[in-house]
Amino acid sequence: MEWNYLTQTGKRYWQYLGISFVILFIYLAYSSFTTLNELAGKPYIVAQTLISVINFFITFHVIVRGMYKAKEGKIRTIKMQVLWLLLITTITTLSYMLLDLMFMVFAPYTLEQLLATLFKDIEQPSYPILIVLSFLSYWSVMVIWVLVYVIVVSGRNYKKLKEVIEKQELKILINQINPDFLYNTMDVIKKMIDVDAEQAADVVTQASELFRYNLTASNSNTGQIEQELASLTNYLGLLKLQGRAPDKIYINLEQQEHLVELPTMTLIFMASHILKNALYPHHALSMTGNIIDGSYQIVLLHSSAKKRKLDVEYFRNIQRRLAFIFNQNAQLISIKDKTSHKLILTVPIKVQETIHPQILPSVI
């Protein structure tokens, strides 16, 4: 077993432990003054209480945490976990009692006198029963501490695991570019090489920029609006070469300096959702944006009716990533009628420190 757990603790471990031990000291001191005032003086009771708290710290910090971490994550069944916790509390309680009994060498009273005073309400108790009762009193305190420790550690581990899972899930969601789009792009490049090598080189540049942004998106969950617009322009340009883009495309995002970073590939996935579900993909597509009611709103409108059966993979992808990054402060809704399909993306605005020139409306 590695011993580095003795020094490697949580950020607030010592803070919470210190407060807990102060409370424990006050509780033990009060109990001792109440029950032992007939057997010993106040200086000894204070010293005994302090030593008992130190013994408890040694027992908890060294033995409890050591035994728990030795099997942490290795015991799978609930039954085995309960048995392991019972073993931990039993061993640590015996250790705690033994350390306390060692200090009784200096006590002005005997163990029999102590037990008789502690359990004076019990008529004619036998010595073994008094030992068992003493053990149970120590054990009950230890059980409470161990349960609190396990709950706190389990909660922290669950939070860390949840963060890891969310980061991995975000990476998976980011990389959901349609394979058909990749194959069609390669096919266009292959055909253009024999027809117009120079234009084929431009297509390769467009595609490489788009794919590079998609790959680097795995290292960053969000991207600036300039990056999103550039990748969307490359994407729509490649769709146009494949003969699958709208004939007219209009993009105008006003007051971009107030727009927070979006989940990467958001604009591409919005366009993919609309075009993939359109009866007539060649119809006009427009994207506008502005601040409305304290939030930034991006509206993507396609002047085509939707298909009867929708593919919502990209739509749900964006919704899930918005929830990861913005919680309840962002949303994506879909509005459809017989002649058009609209996506409305609403995200928070950011506090602007420096004003940058707005990007002028552009037509692809």
mmCIF file of C-alpha atoms in Angstrom:
data_model
loop_
_atom_site.group_PDB
_atom_site.id
_atom_site.type_symbol
_atom_site.label_atom_id
_atom_site.label_comp_id
_atom_site.label_asym_id
_atom_site.label_seq_id
_atom_site.Cartn_x
_atom_site.Cartn_y
_atom_site.Cartn_z
ATOM 1 C CA MET A 1 0.000 0.000 0.000
ATOM 2 C CA GLU A 2 1.267 3.473 -0.892
ATOM 3 C CA TRP A 3 1.589 5.936 1.963
ATOM 4 C CA ASN A 4 1.270 9.137 -0.059
ATOM 5 C CA TYR A 5 -2.382 9.407 1.013
ATOM 6 C CA LEU A 6 -1.127 10.790 4.342
ATOM 7 C CA THR A 7 -0.083 14.035 2.671
ATOM 8 C CA GLN A 8 -2.265 14.030 -0.452
ATOM 9 C CA THR A 9 -5.626 15.304 0.746
ATOM 10 C CA GLY A 10 -8.485 17.337 -0.672
ATOM 11 C CA LYS A 11 -8.387 21.123 -0.851
ATOM 12 C CA ARG A 12 -10.549 21.618 2.252
ATOM 13 C CA TYR A 13 -9.698 18.400 4.084
ATOM 14 C CA TRP A 14 -7.712 20.030 6.896
ATOM 15 C CA GLN A 15 -10.170 22.889 7.201
ATOM 16 C CA TYR A 16 -13.175 20.619 7.707
ATOM 17 C CA LEU A 17 -11.174 18.150 9.807
ATOM 18 C CA GLY A 18 -9.976 20.928 12.099
ATOM 19 C CA ILE A 19 -13.511 22.203 12.677
ATOM 20 C CA SER A 20 -14.732 18.639 13.304
ATOM 21 C CA PHE A 21 -12.013 17.961 15.861
ATOM 22 C CA VAL A 22 -12.762 21.191 17.713
ATOM 23 C CA ILE A 23 -16.388 20.059 17.980
ATOM 24 C CA LEU A 24 -15.245 16.587 19.062
ATOM 25 C CA PHE A 25 -12.966 18.101 21.719
ATOM 26 C CA ILE A 26 -15.790 20.229 23.137
ATOM 27 C CA TYR A 27 -18.132 17.212 23.195
ATOM 28 C CA LEU A 28 -15.584 14.927 24.865
ATOM 29 C CA ALA A 29 -14.558 17.613 27.367
ATOM 30 C CA TYR A 30 -18.168 18.228 28.361
ATOM 31 C CA SER A 31 -18.826 14.484 28.744
ATOM 32 C CA SER A 32 -15.631 13.993 30.761
ATOM 33 C CA PHE A 33 -16.295 16.881 33.122
ATOM 34 C CA THR A 34 -19.800 15.537 33.671
ATOM 35 C CA THR A 35 -18.801 11.939 34.428
ATOM 36 C CA LEU A 36 -15.226 12.086 35.753
ATOM 37 C CA ASN A 37 -15.348 15.059 38.091
ATOM 38 C CA GLU A 38 -15.474 12.674 41.024
ATOM 39 C CA LEU A 39 -12.386 10.716 39.901
ATOM 40 C CA ALA A 40 -9.939 13.362 38.633
ATOM 41 C CA GLY A 41 -9.170 17.055 38.597
ATOM 42 C CA LYS A 42 -9.811 19.448 35.745
ATOM 43 C CA PRO A 43 -6.180 19.589 34.463
ATOM 44 C CA TYR A 44 -6.089 15.814 34.031
ATOM 45 C CA ILE A 45 -9.508 15.723 32.355
ATOM 46 C CA VAL A 46 -8.443 18.407 29.860
ATOM 47 C CA ALA A 47 -5.205 16.532 29.134
ATOM 48 C CA GLN A 48 -7.067 13.242 28.759
ATOM 49 C CA THR A 49 -9.569 14.832 26.361
ATOM 50 C CA LEU A 50 -6.784 16.362 24.267
ATOM 51 C CA ILE A 51 -4.907 13.045 24.095
ATOM 52 C CA SER A 52 -8.128 11.241 23.128
ATOM 53 C CA VAL A 53 -8.745 13.661 20.261
ATOM 54 C CA ILE A 54 -5.132 13.207 19.078
ATOM 55 C CA ASN A 55 -5.577 9.421 19.270
ATOM 56 C CA PHE A 56 -8.767 9.697 17.253
ATOM 57 C CA PHE A 57 -6.978 11.790 14.616
ATOM 58 C CA ILE A 58 -4.186 9.218 14.308
ATOM 59 C CA THR A 59 -6.704 6.401 14.060
ATOM 60 C CA PHE A 60 -8.892 8.160 11.498
ATOM 61 C CA HIS A 61 -6.240 9.835 9.340
ATOM 62 C CA VAL A 62 -3.864 6.869 9.191
ATOM 63 C CA ILE A 63 -5.890 3.681 9.638
ATOM 64 C CA VAL A 64 -9.383 4.555 8.366
ATOM 65 C CA ARG A 65 -8.214 6.400 5.264
ATOM 66 C CA GLY A 66 -5.468 3.851 4.602
ATOM 67 C CA MET A 67 -7.778 0.855 4.756
ATOM 68 C CA TYR A 68 -10.470 2.606 2.713
ATOM 69 C CA LYS A 69 -8.090 3.717 -0.040
ATOM 70 C CA ALA A 70 -6.459 0.275 -0.174
ATOM 71 C CA LYS A 71 -9.722 -1.152 -1.539
ATOM 72 C CA GLU A 72 -11.283 1.968 -3.041
ATOM 73 C CA GLY A 73 -12.823 1.117 -6.404
ATOM 74 C CA LYS A 74 -11.879 -2.574 -6.084
ATOM 75 C CA ILE A 75 -14.938 -3.798 -4.188
ATOM 76 C CA ARG A 76 -17.880 -3.976 -6.568
ATOM 77 C CA THR A 77 -20.806 -5.458 -4.642
ATOM 78 C CA ILE A 78 -22.761 -3.593 -1.968
ATOM 79 C CA LYS A 79 -22.552 -6.585 0.388
ATOM 80 C CA MET A 80 -18.758 -6.637 0.230
ATOM 81 C CA GLN A 81 -18.608 -2.873 0.699
ATOM 82 C CA VAL A 82 -20.733 -3.095 3.866
ATOM 83 C CA LEU A 83 -18.580 -5.916 5.232
ATOM 84 C CA TRP A 84 -15.419 -3.954 4.432
ATOM 85 C CA LEU A 85 -16.748 -0.863 6.237
ATOM 86 C CA LEU A 86 -17.668 -3.001 9.256
ATOM 87 C CA LEU A 87 -14.136 -4.384 9.298
ATOM 88 C CA ILE A 88 -12.647 -0.891 9.043
ATOM 89 C CA THR A 89 -14.755 0.479 11.893
ATOM 90 C CA THR A 90 -14.050 -2.556 14.106
ATOM 91 C CA ILE A 91 -10.279 -2.412 13.638
ATOM 92 C CA THR A 92 -10.097 1.352 14.062
ATOM 93 C CA THR A 93 -12.319 1.278 17.152
ATOM 94 C CA LEU A 94 -10.056 -1.291 18.812
ATOM 95 C CA SER A 95 -7.015 0.806 17.879
ATOM 96 C CA TYR A 96 -8.636 3.945 19.253
ATOM 97 C CA MET A 97 -9.538 2.215 22.535
ATOM 98 C CA LEU A 98 -6.040 0.780 22.886
ATOM 99 C CA LEU A 99 -4.432 4.212 22.446
ATOM 100 C CA ASP A 100 -6.777 5.708 25.027
ATOM 101 C CA LEU A 101 -6.102 2.886 27.509
ATOM 102 C CA MET A 102 -2.342 3.488 27.197
ATOM 103 C CA PHE A 103 -2.834 6.969 28.659
ATOM 104 C CA MET A 104 -4.590 5.470 31.685
ATOM 105 C CA VAL A 105 -1.168 4.562 33.091
ATOM 106 C CA PHE A 106 -1.098 8.162 34.329
ATOM 107 C CA ALA A 107 -4.727 8.175 35.512
ATOM 108 C CA PRO A 108 -5.520 8.755 39.211
ATOM 109 C CA TYR A 109 -8.123 5.981 38.997
ATOM 110 C CA THR A 110 -8.304 2.347 37.889
ATOM 111 C CA LEU A 111 -10.088 0.940 34.848
ATOM 112 C CA GLU A 112 -12.654 -0.714 37.129
ATOM 113 C CA GLN A 113 -13.420 2.628 38.788
ATOM 114 C CA LEU A 114 -13.772 4.297 35.384
ATOM 115 C CA LEU A 115 -16.173 1.656 34.063
ATOM 116 C CA ALA A 116 -18.198 1.705 37.251
ATOM 117 C CA THR A 117 -18.564 5.475 37.008
ATOM 118 C CA LEU A 118 -19.470 5.456 33.303
ATOM 119 C CA PHE A 119 -22.090 2.736 33.682
ATOM 120 C CA LYS A 120 -23.309 3.340 37.245
ATOM 121 C CA ASP A 121 -26.939 3.164 36.117
ATOM 122 C CA ILE A 122 -26.525 -0.536 35.254
ATOM 123 C CA GLU A 123 -27.229 -2.812 38.189
ATOM 124 C CA GLN A 124 -24.518 -5.404 38.945
ATOM 125 C CA PRO A 125 -22.832 -5.333 35.523
ATOM 126 C CA SER A 126 -20.228 -7.957 34.761
ATOM 127 C CA TYR A 127 -16.757 -6.899 33.652
ATOM 128 C CA PRO A 128 -17.086 -8.342 30.089
ATOM 129 C CA ILE A 129 -20.395 -6.508 29.606
ATOM 130 C CA LEU A 130 -18.773 -3.225 30.630
ATOM 131 C CA ILE A 131 -15.978 -3.794 28.085
ATOM 132 C CA VAL A 132 -18.521 -4.501 25.350
ATOM 133 C CA LEU A 133 -20.511 -1.387 26.247
ATOM 134 C CA SER A 134 -17.334 0.696 26.158
ATOM 135 C CA PHE A 135 -16.463 -0.738 22.761
ATOM 136 C CA LEU A 136 -19.942 0.065 21.423
ATOM 137 C CA SER A 137 -19.699 3.668 22.605
ATOM 138 C CA TYR A 138 -16.351 4.070 20.829
ATOM 139 C CA TRP A 139 -17.635 2.183 17.796
ATOM 140 C CA SER A 140 -20.731 4.373 17.384
ATOM 141 C CA VAL A 141 -18.575 7.500 17.192
ATOM 142 C CA MET A 142 -16.240 5.844 14.691
ATOM 143 C CA VAL A 143 -19.120 4.631 12.504
ATOM 144 C CA ILE A 144 -20.511 8.152 12.190
ATOM 145 C CA TRP A 145 -17.117 9.540 11.157
ATOM 146 C CA VAL A 146 -16.441 6.739 8.677
ATOM 147 C CA LEU A 147 -19.867 7.064 7.058
ATOM 148 C CA VAL A 148 -19.470 10.822 6.687
ATOM 149 C CA TYR A 149 -15.985 10.304 5.218
ATOM 150 C CA VAL A 150 -17.206 7.661 2.743
ATOM 151 C CA ILE A 151 -20.133 9.836 1.647
ATOM 152 C CA VAL A 152 -17.882 12.863 1.091
ATOM 153 C CA VAL A 153 -15.227 10.870 -0.782
ATOM 154 C CA SER A 154 -17.838 9.065 -2.879
ATOM 155 C CA GLY A 155 -19.471 12.375 -3.775
ATOM 156 C CA ARG A 156 -16.114 13.853 -4.787
ATOM 157 C CA ASN A 157 -15.233 10.790 -6.861
ATOM 158 C CA TYR A 158 -18.653 10.847 -8.514
ATOM 159 C CA LYS A 159 -18.177 14.508 -9.396
ATOM 160 C CA LYS A 160 -14.755 13.823 -10.919
ATOM 161 C CA LEU A 161 -16.091 10.837 -12.856
ATOM 162 C CA LYS A 162 -19.026 12.900 -14.096
ATOM 163 C CA GLU A 163 -16.664 15.640 -15.319
ATOM 164 C CA VAL A 164 -14.513 13.074 -17.164
ATOM 165 C CA ILE A 165 -17.577 11.486 -18.772
ATOM 166 C CA GLU A 166 -18.941 14.881 -19.817
ATOM 167 C CA LYS A 167 -15.612 15.875 -21.389
ATOM 168 C CA GLN A 168 -15.444 12.581 -23.297
ATOM 169 C CA GLU A 169 -19.056 12.917 -24.366
ATOM 170 C CA LEU A 170 -18.404 16.451 -25.589
ATOM 171 C CA LYS A 171 -15.498 15.207 -27.710
ATOM 172 C CA ILE A 172 -17.696 12.494 -29.201
ATOM 173 C CA LEU A 173 -20.455 14.989 -29.963
ATOM 174 C CA ILE A 174 -18.028 17.426 -31.596
ATOM 175 C CA ASN A 175 -16.684 14.804 -33.980
ATOM 176 C CA GLN A 176 -20.065 13.815 -35.431
ATOM 177 C CA ILE A 177 -19.466 15.131 -38.961
ATOM 178 C CA ASN A 178 -21.485 13.200 -41.517
ATOM 179 C CA PRO A 179 -19.179 10.589 -43.165
ATOM 180 C CA ASP A 180 -21.128 11.072 -46.428
ATOM 181 C CA PHE A 181 -19.967 14.681 -46.491
ATOM 182 C CA LEU A 182 -16.333 13.590 -46.151
ATOM 183 C CA TYR A 183 -16.639 10.991 -48.915
ATOM 184 C CA ASN A 184 -18.428 13.415 -51.257
ATOM 185 C CA THR A 185 -15.751 16.053 -50.658
ATOM 186 C CA MET A 186 -13.006 13.597 -51.542
ATOM 187 C CA ASP A 187 -14.941 12.568 -54.629
ATOM 188 C CA VAL A 188 -15.259 16.203 -55.758
ATOM 189 C CA ILE A 189 -11.522 16.746 -55.309
ATOM 190 C CA LYS A 190 -10.766 13.575 -57.279
ATOM 191 C CA LYS A 191 -12.948 14.669 -60.212
ATOM 192 C CA MET A 192 -11.652 18.243 -60.243
ATOM 193 C CA ILE A 193 -7.997 17.248 -60.359
ATOM 194 C CA ASP A 194 -8.378 16.172 -63.992
ATOM 195 C CA VAL A 195 -10.547 19.183 -64.920
ATOM 196 C CA ASP A 196 -9.057 22.151 -63.080
ATOM 197 C CA ALA A 197 -6.015 21.449 -60.927
ATOM 198 C CA GLU A 198 -5.897 25.000 -59.562
ATOM 199 C CA GLN A 199 -9.522 24.913 -58.400
ATOM 200 C CA ALA A 200 -8.936 21.438 -57.003
ATOM 201 C CA ALA A 201 -6.106 22.908 -54.912
ATOM 202 C CA ASP A 202 -8.497 25.573 -53.578
ATOM 203 C CA VAL A 203 -10.989 22.865 -52.663
ATOM 204 C CA VAL A 204 -8.270 20.936 -50.829
ATOM 205 C CA THR A 205 -7.405 24.110 -48.887
ATOM 206 C CA GLN A 206 -11.051 24.658 -47.964
ATOM 207 C CA ALA A 207 -11.483 21.070 -46.873
ATOM 208 C CA SER A 208 -8.232 21.013 -44.880
ATOM 209 C CA GLU A 209 -9.219 24.187 -43.011
ATOM 210 C CA LEU A 210 -12.605 22.717 -42.152
ATOM 211 C CA PHE A 211 -11.209 19.360 -41.055
ATOM 212 C CA ARG A 212 -8.445 21.056 -39.056
ATOM 213 C CA TYR A 213 -11.046 23.074 -37.165
ATOM 214 C CA ASN A 214 -13.016 19.906 -36.490
ATOM 215 C CA LEU A 215 -9.912 18.126 -35.172
ATOM 216 C CA THR A 216 -8.764 21.015 -32.977
ATOM 217 C CA ALA A 217 -12.313 21.302 -31.626
ATOM 218 C CA SER A 218 -11.617 18.191 -29.564
ATOM 219 C CA ASN A 219 -9.214 20.251 -27.420
ATOM 220 C CA SER A 220 -11.628 23.141 -26.928
ATOM 221 C CA ASN A 221 -15.333 22.828 -26.274
ATOM 222 C CA THR A 222 -16.056 26.323 -27.570
ATOM 223 C CA GLY A 223 -14.949 28.494 -30.484
ATOM 224 C CA GLN A 224 -15.066 32.175 -31.344
ATOM 225 C CA ILE A 225 -17.715 33.374 -33.757
ATOM 226 C CA GLU A 226 -15.051 34.256 -36.343
ATOM 227 C CA GLN A 227 -13.879 30.629 -36.354
ATOM 228 C CA GLU A 228 -17.450 29.351 -36.529
ATOM 229 C CA LEU A 229 -18.282 31.597 -39.481
ATOM 230 C CA ALA A 230 -15.089 30.651 -41.313
ATOM 231 C CA SER A 231 -15.766 26.936 -40.898
ATOM 232 C CA LEU A 232 -19.404 27.417 -41.960
ATOM 233 C CA THR A 233 -18.252 29.273 -45.099
ATOM 234 C CA ASN A 234 -15.884 26.424 -45.967
ATOM 235 C CA TYR A 235 -18.603 23.866 -45.297
ATOM 236 C CA LEU A 236 -21.202 25.589 -47.488
ATOM 237 C CA GLY A 237 -18.598 26.185 -50.183
ATOM 238 C CA LEU A 238 -17.783 22.480 -50.301
ATOM 239 C CA LEU A 239 -21.495 21.642 -50.382
ATOM 240 C CA LYS A 240 -21.889 23.983 -53.344
ATOM 241 C CA LEU A 241 -19.134 22.127 -55.242
ATOM 242 C CA GLN A 242 -20.985 18.895 -54.477
ATOM 243 C CA GLY A 243 -24.196 20.368 -55.859
ATOM 244 C CA ARG A 244 -25.975 20.102 -52.499
ATOM 245 C CA ALA A 245 -25.935 23.718 -51.273
ATOM 246 C CA PRO A 246 -28.657 26.390 -51.347
ATOM 247 C CA ASP A 247 -28.567 28.607 -54.432
ATOM 248 C CA LYS A 248 -28.649 31.743 -52.301
ATOM 249 C CA ILE A 249 -26.980 32.072 -48.910
ATOM 250 C CA TYR A 250 -27.128 35.201 -46.791
ATOM 251 C CA ILE A 251 -25.292 35.670 -43.475
ATOM 252 C CA ASN A 252 -25.565 38.759 -41.290
ATOM 253 C CA LEU A 253 -24.673 38.627 -37.597
ATOM 254 C CA GLU A 254 -24.841 42.059 -36.002
ATOM 255 C CA GLN A 255 -23.166 43.108 -32.741
ATOM 256 C CA GLN A 256 -20.859 40.099 -32.799
ATOM 257 C CA GLU A 257 -18.671 41.633 -30.120
ATOM 258 C CA HIS A 258 -21.361 40.686 -27.591
ATOM 259 C CA LEU A 259 -21.622 37.041 -28.690
ATOM 260 C CA VAL A 260 -20.078 34.484 -26.333
ATOM 261 C CA GLU A 261 -18.013 31.587 -27.651
ATOM 262 C CA LEU A 262 -20.279 28.913 -29.090
ATOM 263 C CA PRO A 263 -19.917 25.150 -28.796
ATOM 264 C CA THR A 264 -17.591 24.233 -31.653
ATOM 265 C CA MET A 265 -19.232 23.249 -34.962
ATOM 266 C CA THR A 266 -22.564 24.738 -33.827
ATOM 267 C CA LEU A 267 -23.226 26.729 -37.016
ATOM 268 C CA ILE A 268 -22.227 23.805 -39.242
ATOM 269 C CA PHE A 269 -24.476 21.412 -37.333
ATOM 270 C CA MET A 270 -27.378 23.872 -37.521
ATOM 271 C CA ALA A 271 -26.946 24.147 -41.289
ATOM 272 C CA SER A 272 -26.545 20.368 -41.596
ATOM 273 C CA HIS A 273 -29.774 19.772 -39.674
ATOM 274 C CA ILE A 274 -31.785 22.138 -41.864
ATOM 275 C CA LEU A 275 -30.363 21.021 -45.221
ATOM 276 C CA LYS A 276 -30.487 17.322 -44.366
ATOM 277 C CA ASN A 277 -34.201 17.583 -43.537
ATOM 278 C CA ALA A 278 -35.228 19.914 -46.374
ATOM 279 C CA LEU A 279 -37.390 18.723 -49.262
ATOM 280 C CA TYR A 280 -35.607 21.232 -51.486
ATOM 281 C CA PRO A 281 -32.047 21.879 -50.260
ATOM 282 C CA HIS A 282 -31.399 24.361 -53.128
ATOM 283 C CA HIS A 283 -33.860 26.896 -51.705
ATOM 284 C CA ALA A 284 -32.475 30.071 -50.114
ATOM 285 C CA LEU A 285 -30.784 29.945 -46.710
ATOM 286 C CA SER A 286 -30.307 32.941 -44.429
ATOM 287 C CA MET A 287 -28.617 33.416 -41.068
ATOM 288 C CA THR A 288 -29.182 36.544 -38.985
ATOM 289 C CA GLY A 289 -28.192 37.463 -35.471
ATOM 290 C CA ASN A 290 -28.715 40.240 -32.957
ATOM 291 C CA ILE A 291 -29.252 40.987 -29.263
ATOM 292 C CA ILE A 292 -32.852 40.414 -28.197
ATOM 293 C CA ASP A 293 -34.107 40.780 -24.602
ATOM 294 C CA GLY A 294 -30.640 40.574 -23.075
ATOM 295 C CA SER A 295 -29.538 37.477 -25.014
ATOM 296 C CA TYR A 296 -27.918 36.932 -28.382
ATOM 297 C CA GLN A 297 -30.201 35.230 -30.879
ATOM 298 C CA ILE A 298 -29.113 33.546 -34.109
ATOM 299 C CA VAL A 299 -31.878 32.659 -36.565
ATOM 300 C CA LEU A 300 -31.226 30.195 -39.391
ATOM 301 C CA LEU A 301 -34.049 30.185 -41.944
ATOM 302 C CA HIS A 302 -34.408 27.864 -44.943
ATOM 303 C CA SER A 303 -37.211 28.568 -47.416
ATOM 304 C CA SER A 304 -38.122 24.946 -47.929
ATOM 305 C CA ALA A 305 -40.624 22.603 -46.355
ATOM 306 C CA LYS A 306 -39.261 19.833 -44.198
ATOM 307 C CA LYS A 307 -39.215 16.150 -44.993
ATOM 308 C CA ARG A 308 -41.933 13.947 -43.560
ATOM 309 C CA LYS A 309 -39.419 12.041 -41.412
ATOM 310 C CA LEU A 310 -36.792 14.147 -39.655
ATOM 311 C CA ASP A 311 -33.218 13.257 -38.749
ATOM 312 C CA VAL A 312 -32.586 15.085 -35.443
ATOM 313 C CA GLU A 313 -29.034 13.840 -34.730
ATOM 314 C CA TYR A 314 -27.368 17.223 -35.281
ATOM 315 C CA PHE A 315 -30.194 19.090 -33.520
ATOM 316 C CA ARG A 316 -29.907 16.982 -30.357
ATOM 317 C CA ASN A 317 -26.132 17.184 -30.574
ATOM 318 C CA ILE A 318 -26.261 20.982 -30.276
ATOM 319 C CA GLN A 319 -28.889 20.894 -27.527
ATOM 320 C CA ARG A 320 -26.835 18.524 -25.385
ATOM 321 C CA ARG A 321 -23.659 20.581 -25.757
ATOM 322 C CA LEU A 322 -25.529 23.788 -24.949
ATOM 323 C CA ALA A 323 -26.773 22.126 -21.767
ATOM 324 C CA PHE A 324 -23.226 21.023 -20.854
ATOM 325 C CA ILE A 325 -21.714 24.465 -21.369
ATOM 326 C CA PHE A 326 -24.489 26.947 -20.516
ATOM 327 C CA ASN A 327 -26.829 24.853 -18.295
ATOM 328 C CA GLN A 328 -30.275 26.459 -18.636
ATOM 329 C CA ASN A 329 -28.981 29.767 -20.028
ATOM 330 C CA ALA A 330 -29.063 28.743 -23.701
ATOM 331 C CA GLN A 331 -31.484 26.955 -25.965
ATOM 332 C CA LEU A 332 -32.075 25.820 -29.529
ATOM 333 C CA ILE A 333 -35.613 25.559 -30.846
ATOM 334 C CA SER A 334 -37.027 24.470 -34.192
ATOM 335 C CA ILE A 335 -39.987 26.150 -35.899
ATOM 336 C CA LYS A 336 -41.446 24.505 -39.002
ATOM 337 C CA ASP A 337 -44.361 25.272 -41.279
ATOM 338 C CA LYS A 338 -45.440 24.222 -44.753
ATOM 339 C CA THR A 339 -43.011 26.513 -46.588
ATOM 340 C CA SER A 340 -39.989 27.012 -44.323
ATOM 341 C CA HIS A 341 -37.849 25.615 -41.545
ATOM 342 C CA LYS A 342 -36.309 27.847 -38.881
ATOM 343 C CA LEU A 343 -33.778 27.236 -36.093
ATOM 344 C CA ILE A 344 -33.443 29.805 -33.308
ATOM 345 C CA LEU A 345 -30.320 29.663 -31.146
ATOM 346 C CA THR A 346 -30.340 31.784 -27.977
ATOM 347 C CA VAL A 347 -27.166 32.196 -25.887
ATOM 348 C CA PRO A 348 -26.036 34.630 -23.179
ATOM 349 C CA ILE A 349 -24.223 37.813 -24.099
ATOM 350 C CA LYS A 350 -20.785 38.516 -22.693
ATOM 351 C CA VAL A 351 -19.462 41.542 -20.857
ATOM 352 C CA GLN A 352 -17.569 43.461 -23.503
ATOM 353 C CA GLU A 353 -14.189 44.907 -22.593
ATOM 354 C CA THR A 354 -13.002 46.039 -25.990
ATOM 355 C CA ILE A 355 -15.075 46.822 -29.036
ATOM 356 C CA HIS A 356 -14.124 45.118 -32.294
ATOM 357 C CA PRO A 357 -15.450 46.129 -35.725
ATOM 358 C CA GLN A 358 -18.482 44.167 -36.748
ATOM 359 C CA ILE A 359 -18.113 41.710 -39.567
ATOM 360 C CA LEU A 360 -20.032 43.050 -42.531
ATOM 361 C CA PRO A 361 -22.928 41.072 -44.001
ATOM 362 C CA SER A 362 -21.659 38.579 -46.535
ATOM 363 C CA VAL A 363 -23.168 36.606 -49.359
ATOM 364 C CA ILE A 364 -21.646 33.239 -50.250
#
